[in-house]
PDB file of C-alpha atoms in Angstrom:
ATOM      1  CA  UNK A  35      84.034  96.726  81.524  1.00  0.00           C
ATOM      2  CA  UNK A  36      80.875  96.589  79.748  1.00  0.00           C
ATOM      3  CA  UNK A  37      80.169 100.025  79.328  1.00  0.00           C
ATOM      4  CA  UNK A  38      83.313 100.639  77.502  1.00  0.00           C
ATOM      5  CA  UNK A  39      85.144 102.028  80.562  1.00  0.00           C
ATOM      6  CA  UNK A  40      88.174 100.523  81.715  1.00  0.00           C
ATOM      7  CA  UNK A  41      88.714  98.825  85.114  1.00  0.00           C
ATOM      8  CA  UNK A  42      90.887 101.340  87.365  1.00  0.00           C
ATOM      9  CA  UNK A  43      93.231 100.158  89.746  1.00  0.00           C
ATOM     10  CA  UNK A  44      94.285 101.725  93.044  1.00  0.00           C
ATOM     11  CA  UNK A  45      98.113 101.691  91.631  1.00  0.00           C
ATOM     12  CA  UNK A  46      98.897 101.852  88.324  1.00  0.00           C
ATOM     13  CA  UNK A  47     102.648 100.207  89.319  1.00  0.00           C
ATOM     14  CA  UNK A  48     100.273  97.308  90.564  1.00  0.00           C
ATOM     15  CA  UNK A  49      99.820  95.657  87.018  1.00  0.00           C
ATOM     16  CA  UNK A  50      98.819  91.908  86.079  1.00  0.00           C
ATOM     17  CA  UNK A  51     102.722  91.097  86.813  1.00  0.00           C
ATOM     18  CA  UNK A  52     103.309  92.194  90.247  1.00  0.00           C
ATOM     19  CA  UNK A  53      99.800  90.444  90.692  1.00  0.00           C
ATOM     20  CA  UNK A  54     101.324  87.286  89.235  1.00  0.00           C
ATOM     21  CA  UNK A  55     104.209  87.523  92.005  1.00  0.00           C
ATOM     22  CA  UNK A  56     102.991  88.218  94.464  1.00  0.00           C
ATOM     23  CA  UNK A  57     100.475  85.789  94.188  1.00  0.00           C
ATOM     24  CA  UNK A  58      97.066  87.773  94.607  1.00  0.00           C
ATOM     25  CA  UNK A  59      94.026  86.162  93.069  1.00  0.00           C
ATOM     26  CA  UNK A  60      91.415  88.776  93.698  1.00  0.00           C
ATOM     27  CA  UNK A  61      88.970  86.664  95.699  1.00  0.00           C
ATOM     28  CA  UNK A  62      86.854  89.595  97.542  1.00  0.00           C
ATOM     29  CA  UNK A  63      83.659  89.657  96.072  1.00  0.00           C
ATOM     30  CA  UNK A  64      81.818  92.195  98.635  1.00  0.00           C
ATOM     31  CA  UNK A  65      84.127  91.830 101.676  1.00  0.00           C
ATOM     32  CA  UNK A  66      85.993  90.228 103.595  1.00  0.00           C
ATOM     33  CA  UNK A  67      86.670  89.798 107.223  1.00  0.00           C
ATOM     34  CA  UNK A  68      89.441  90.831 109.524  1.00  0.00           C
ATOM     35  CA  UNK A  69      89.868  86.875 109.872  1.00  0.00           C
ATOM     36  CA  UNK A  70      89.258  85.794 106.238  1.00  0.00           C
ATOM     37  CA  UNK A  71      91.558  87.924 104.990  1.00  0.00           C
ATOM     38  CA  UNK A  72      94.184  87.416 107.281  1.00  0.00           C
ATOM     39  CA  UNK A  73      93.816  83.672 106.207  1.00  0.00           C
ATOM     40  CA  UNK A  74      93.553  84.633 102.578  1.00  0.00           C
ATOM     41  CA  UNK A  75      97.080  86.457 102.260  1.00  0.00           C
ATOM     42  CA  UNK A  76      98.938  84.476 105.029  1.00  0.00           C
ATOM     43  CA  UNK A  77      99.251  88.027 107.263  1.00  0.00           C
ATOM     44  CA  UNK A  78      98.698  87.879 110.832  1.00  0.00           C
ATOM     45  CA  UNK A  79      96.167  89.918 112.758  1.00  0.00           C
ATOM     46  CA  UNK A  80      98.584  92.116 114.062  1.00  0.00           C
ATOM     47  CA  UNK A  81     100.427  92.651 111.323  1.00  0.00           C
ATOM     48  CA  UNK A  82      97.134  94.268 109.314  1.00  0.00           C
ATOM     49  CA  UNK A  83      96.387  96.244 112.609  1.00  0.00           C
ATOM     50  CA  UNK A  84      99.788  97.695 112.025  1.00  0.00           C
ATOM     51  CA  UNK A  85      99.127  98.252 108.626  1.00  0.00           C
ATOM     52  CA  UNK A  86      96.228 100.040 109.471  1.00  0.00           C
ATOM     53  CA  UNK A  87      97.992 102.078 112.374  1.00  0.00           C
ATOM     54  CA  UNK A  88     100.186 103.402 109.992  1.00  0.00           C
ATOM     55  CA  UNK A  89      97.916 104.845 107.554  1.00  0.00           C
ATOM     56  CA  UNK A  90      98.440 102.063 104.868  1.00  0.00           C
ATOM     57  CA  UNK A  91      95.115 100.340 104.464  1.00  0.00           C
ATOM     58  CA  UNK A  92      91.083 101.290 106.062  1.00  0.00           C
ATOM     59  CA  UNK A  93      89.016  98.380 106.117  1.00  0.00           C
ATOM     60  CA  UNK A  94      86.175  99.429 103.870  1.00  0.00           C
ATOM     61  CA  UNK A  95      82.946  98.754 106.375  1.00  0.00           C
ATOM     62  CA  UNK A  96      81.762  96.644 108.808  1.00  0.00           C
ATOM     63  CA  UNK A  97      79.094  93.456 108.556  1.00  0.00           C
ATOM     64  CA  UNK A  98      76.081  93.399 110.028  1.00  0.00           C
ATOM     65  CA  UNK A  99      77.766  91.371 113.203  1.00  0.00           C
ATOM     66  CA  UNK A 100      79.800  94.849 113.205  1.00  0.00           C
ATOM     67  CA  UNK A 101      83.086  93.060 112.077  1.00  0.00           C
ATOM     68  CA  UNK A 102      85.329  94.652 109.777  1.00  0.00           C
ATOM     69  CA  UNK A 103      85.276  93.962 106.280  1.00  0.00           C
ATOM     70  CA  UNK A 104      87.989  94.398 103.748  1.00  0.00           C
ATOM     71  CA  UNK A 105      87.240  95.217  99.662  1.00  0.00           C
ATOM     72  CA  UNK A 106      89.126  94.189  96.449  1.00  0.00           C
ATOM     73  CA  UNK A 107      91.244  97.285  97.036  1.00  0.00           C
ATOM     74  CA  UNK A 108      92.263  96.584  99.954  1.00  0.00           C
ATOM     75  CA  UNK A 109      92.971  93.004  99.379  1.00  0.00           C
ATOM     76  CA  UNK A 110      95.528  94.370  96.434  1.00  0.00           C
ATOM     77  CA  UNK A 111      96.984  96.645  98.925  1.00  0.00           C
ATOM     78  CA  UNK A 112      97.546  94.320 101.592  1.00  0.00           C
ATOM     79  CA  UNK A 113      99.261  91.460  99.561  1.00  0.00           C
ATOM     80  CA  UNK A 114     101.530  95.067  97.528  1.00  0.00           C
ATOM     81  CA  UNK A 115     102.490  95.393 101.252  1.00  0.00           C
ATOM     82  CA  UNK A 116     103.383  91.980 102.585  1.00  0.00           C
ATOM     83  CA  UNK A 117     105.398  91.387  98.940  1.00  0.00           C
ATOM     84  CA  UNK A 118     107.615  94.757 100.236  1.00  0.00           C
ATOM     85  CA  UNK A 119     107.794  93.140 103.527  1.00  0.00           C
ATOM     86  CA  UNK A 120     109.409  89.966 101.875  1.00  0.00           C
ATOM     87  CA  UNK A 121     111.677  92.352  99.847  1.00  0.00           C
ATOM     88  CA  UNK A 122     113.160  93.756 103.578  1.00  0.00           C
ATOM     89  CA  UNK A 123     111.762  96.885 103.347  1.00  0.00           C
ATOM     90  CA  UNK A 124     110.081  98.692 106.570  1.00  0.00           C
ATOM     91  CA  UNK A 125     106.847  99.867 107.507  1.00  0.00           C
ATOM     92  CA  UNK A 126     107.997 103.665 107.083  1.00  0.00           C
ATOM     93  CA  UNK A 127     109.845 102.795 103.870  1.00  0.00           C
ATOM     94  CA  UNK A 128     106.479 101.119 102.540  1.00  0.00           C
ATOM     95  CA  UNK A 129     104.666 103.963 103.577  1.00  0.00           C
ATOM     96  CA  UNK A 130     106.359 106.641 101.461  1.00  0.00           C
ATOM     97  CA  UNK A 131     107.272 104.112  98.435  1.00  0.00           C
ATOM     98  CA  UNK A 132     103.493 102.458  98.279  1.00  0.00           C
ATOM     99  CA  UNK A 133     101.644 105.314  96.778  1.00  0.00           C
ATOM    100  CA  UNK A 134     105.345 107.083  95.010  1.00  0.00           C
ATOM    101  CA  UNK A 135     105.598 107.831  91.484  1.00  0.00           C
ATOM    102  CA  UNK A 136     106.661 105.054  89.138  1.00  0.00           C
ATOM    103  CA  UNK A 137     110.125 106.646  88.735  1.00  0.00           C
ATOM    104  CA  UNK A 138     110.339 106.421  93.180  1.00  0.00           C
ATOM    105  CA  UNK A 139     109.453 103.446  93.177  1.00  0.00           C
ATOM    106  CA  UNK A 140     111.682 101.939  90.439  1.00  0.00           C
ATOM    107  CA  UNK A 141     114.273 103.546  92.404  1.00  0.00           C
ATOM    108  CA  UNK A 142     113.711 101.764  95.396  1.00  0.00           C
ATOM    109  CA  UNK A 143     113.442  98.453  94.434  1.00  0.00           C
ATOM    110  CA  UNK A 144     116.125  99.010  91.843  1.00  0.00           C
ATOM    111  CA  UNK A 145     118.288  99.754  95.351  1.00  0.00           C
ATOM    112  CA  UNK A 146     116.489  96.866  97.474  1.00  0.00           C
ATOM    113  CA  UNK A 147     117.512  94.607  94.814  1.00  0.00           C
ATOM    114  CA  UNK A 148     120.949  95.134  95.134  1.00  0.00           C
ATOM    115  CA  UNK A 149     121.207  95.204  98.545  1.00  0.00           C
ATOM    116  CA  UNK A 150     119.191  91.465  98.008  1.00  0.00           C
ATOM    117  CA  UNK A 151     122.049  90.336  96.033  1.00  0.00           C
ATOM    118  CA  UNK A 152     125.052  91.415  97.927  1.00  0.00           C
ATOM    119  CA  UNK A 153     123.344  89.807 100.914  1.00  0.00           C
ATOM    120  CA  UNK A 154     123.057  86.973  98.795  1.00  0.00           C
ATOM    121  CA  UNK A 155     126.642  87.200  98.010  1.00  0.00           C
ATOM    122  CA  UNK A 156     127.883  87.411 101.542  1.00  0.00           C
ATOM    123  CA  UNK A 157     125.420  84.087 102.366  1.00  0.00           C
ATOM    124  CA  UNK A 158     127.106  82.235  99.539  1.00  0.00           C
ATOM    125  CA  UNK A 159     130.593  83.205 101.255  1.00  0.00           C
ATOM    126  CA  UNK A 160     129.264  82.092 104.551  1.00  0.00           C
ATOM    127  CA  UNK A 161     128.111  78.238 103.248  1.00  0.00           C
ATOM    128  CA  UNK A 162     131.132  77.672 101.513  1.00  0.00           C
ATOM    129  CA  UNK A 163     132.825  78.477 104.648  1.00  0.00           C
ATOM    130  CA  UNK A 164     130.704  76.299 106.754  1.00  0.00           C
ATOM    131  CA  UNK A 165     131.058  73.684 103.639  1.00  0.00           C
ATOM    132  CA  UNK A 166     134.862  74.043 104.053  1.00  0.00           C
ATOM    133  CA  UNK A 167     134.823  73.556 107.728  1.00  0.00           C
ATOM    134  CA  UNK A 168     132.537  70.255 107.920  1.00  0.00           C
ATOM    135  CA  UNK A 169     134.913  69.071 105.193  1.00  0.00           C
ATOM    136  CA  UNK A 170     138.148  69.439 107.459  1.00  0.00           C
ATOM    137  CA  UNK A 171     136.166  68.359 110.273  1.00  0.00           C
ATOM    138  CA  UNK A 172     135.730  65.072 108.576  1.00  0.00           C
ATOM    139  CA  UNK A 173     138.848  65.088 108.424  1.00  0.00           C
ATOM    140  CA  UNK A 174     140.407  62.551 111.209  1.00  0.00           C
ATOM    141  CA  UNK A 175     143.909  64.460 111.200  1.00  0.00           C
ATOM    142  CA  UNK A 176     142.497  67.780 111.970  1.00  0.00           C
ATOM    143  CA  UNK A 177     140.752  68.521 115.227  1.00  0.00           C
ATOM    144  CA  UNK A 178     137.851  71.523 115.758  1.00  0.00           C
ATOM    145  CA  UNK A 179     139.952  73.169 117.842  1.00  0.00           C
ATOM    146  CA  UNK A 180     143.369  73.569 115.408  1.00  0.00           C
ATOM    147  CA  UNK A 181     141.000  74.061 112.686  1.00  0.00           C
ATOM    148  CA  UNK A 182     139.475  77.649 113.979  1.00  0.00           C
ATOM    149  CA  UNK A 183     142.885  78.583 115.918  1.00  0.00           C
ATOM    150  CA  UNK A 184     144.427  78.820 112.399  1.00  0.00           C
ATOM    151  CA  UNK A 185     141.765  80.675 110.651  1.00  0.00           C
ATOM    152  CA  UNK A 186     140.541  78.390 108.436  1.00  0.00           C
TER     153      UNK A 186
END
């Protein structure tokens, strides 16, 4: 900032590289609607509505057509929440993780992670099963139904 002051942001976890991938481009200048926003971040109207129900973001006034506007803040917080989202965690998980101490938070995605790559894991397992199948199905000498009675 000009005045020597440095810029504060609502999360301190919420650097220039979560920005980066999550994707959030800080486009609120003095507001943004209900509908703009929802555009903006690719979030539906219900979703934010049960972001809101839950205590997670406020919009921060209305317009002078009395529709709901949303600041920068809330912008960051909205795309920190749909990013968790993507990771698999819940509402109520985001709720007590969004706002956690660094080392909480760490903790959680350090878990989520894991859970993300034996998921991963189990998916690989599955398509070279599938893979293994359509080969033998190819197969003229081996019918669908032989195929699955012996277990693959």
């Amino acid at each position: 900032m000009e005045d020597g002051r440095k810029p504060v942001l609502p999360n301190k976890v919420f650097d220039c590289t979560l920005r980066a991938v999550i994707g959030w481009k800080g486009k609120v200048k003095n507001g943004m609607t209900l509908r703009e926003i929802c555009e903006t971040l690719g979030v539906s109207r219900r979703a934010l509505q049960g972001y809101e129900k839950a205590g997670l973001v406020t919009a921060s006034g209305r317009n002078k057509y009395g529709h709901l506007l949303y600041d920068k803040d809330a912008e960051m917080r909205i795309a920190q929440i749909k990013f968790y989202q993507q990771l698999g965690f819940t509402i109520k998980e985001i709720t007590r993780i969004i706002d956690a101490p660094e080392a909480e938070l760490r903790s959680a995605l350090e878990q989520r992670v894991q859970k993300l790559r034996e998921e991963k894991t189990e998916m690989d397992e599955l398509i070279e099963r599938a893979n293994q199948i359509i080969a033998r199905l190819s197969e003229k000498t081996v019918s669908k139904k032989s195929y699955f009675e012996s277990g693959g």
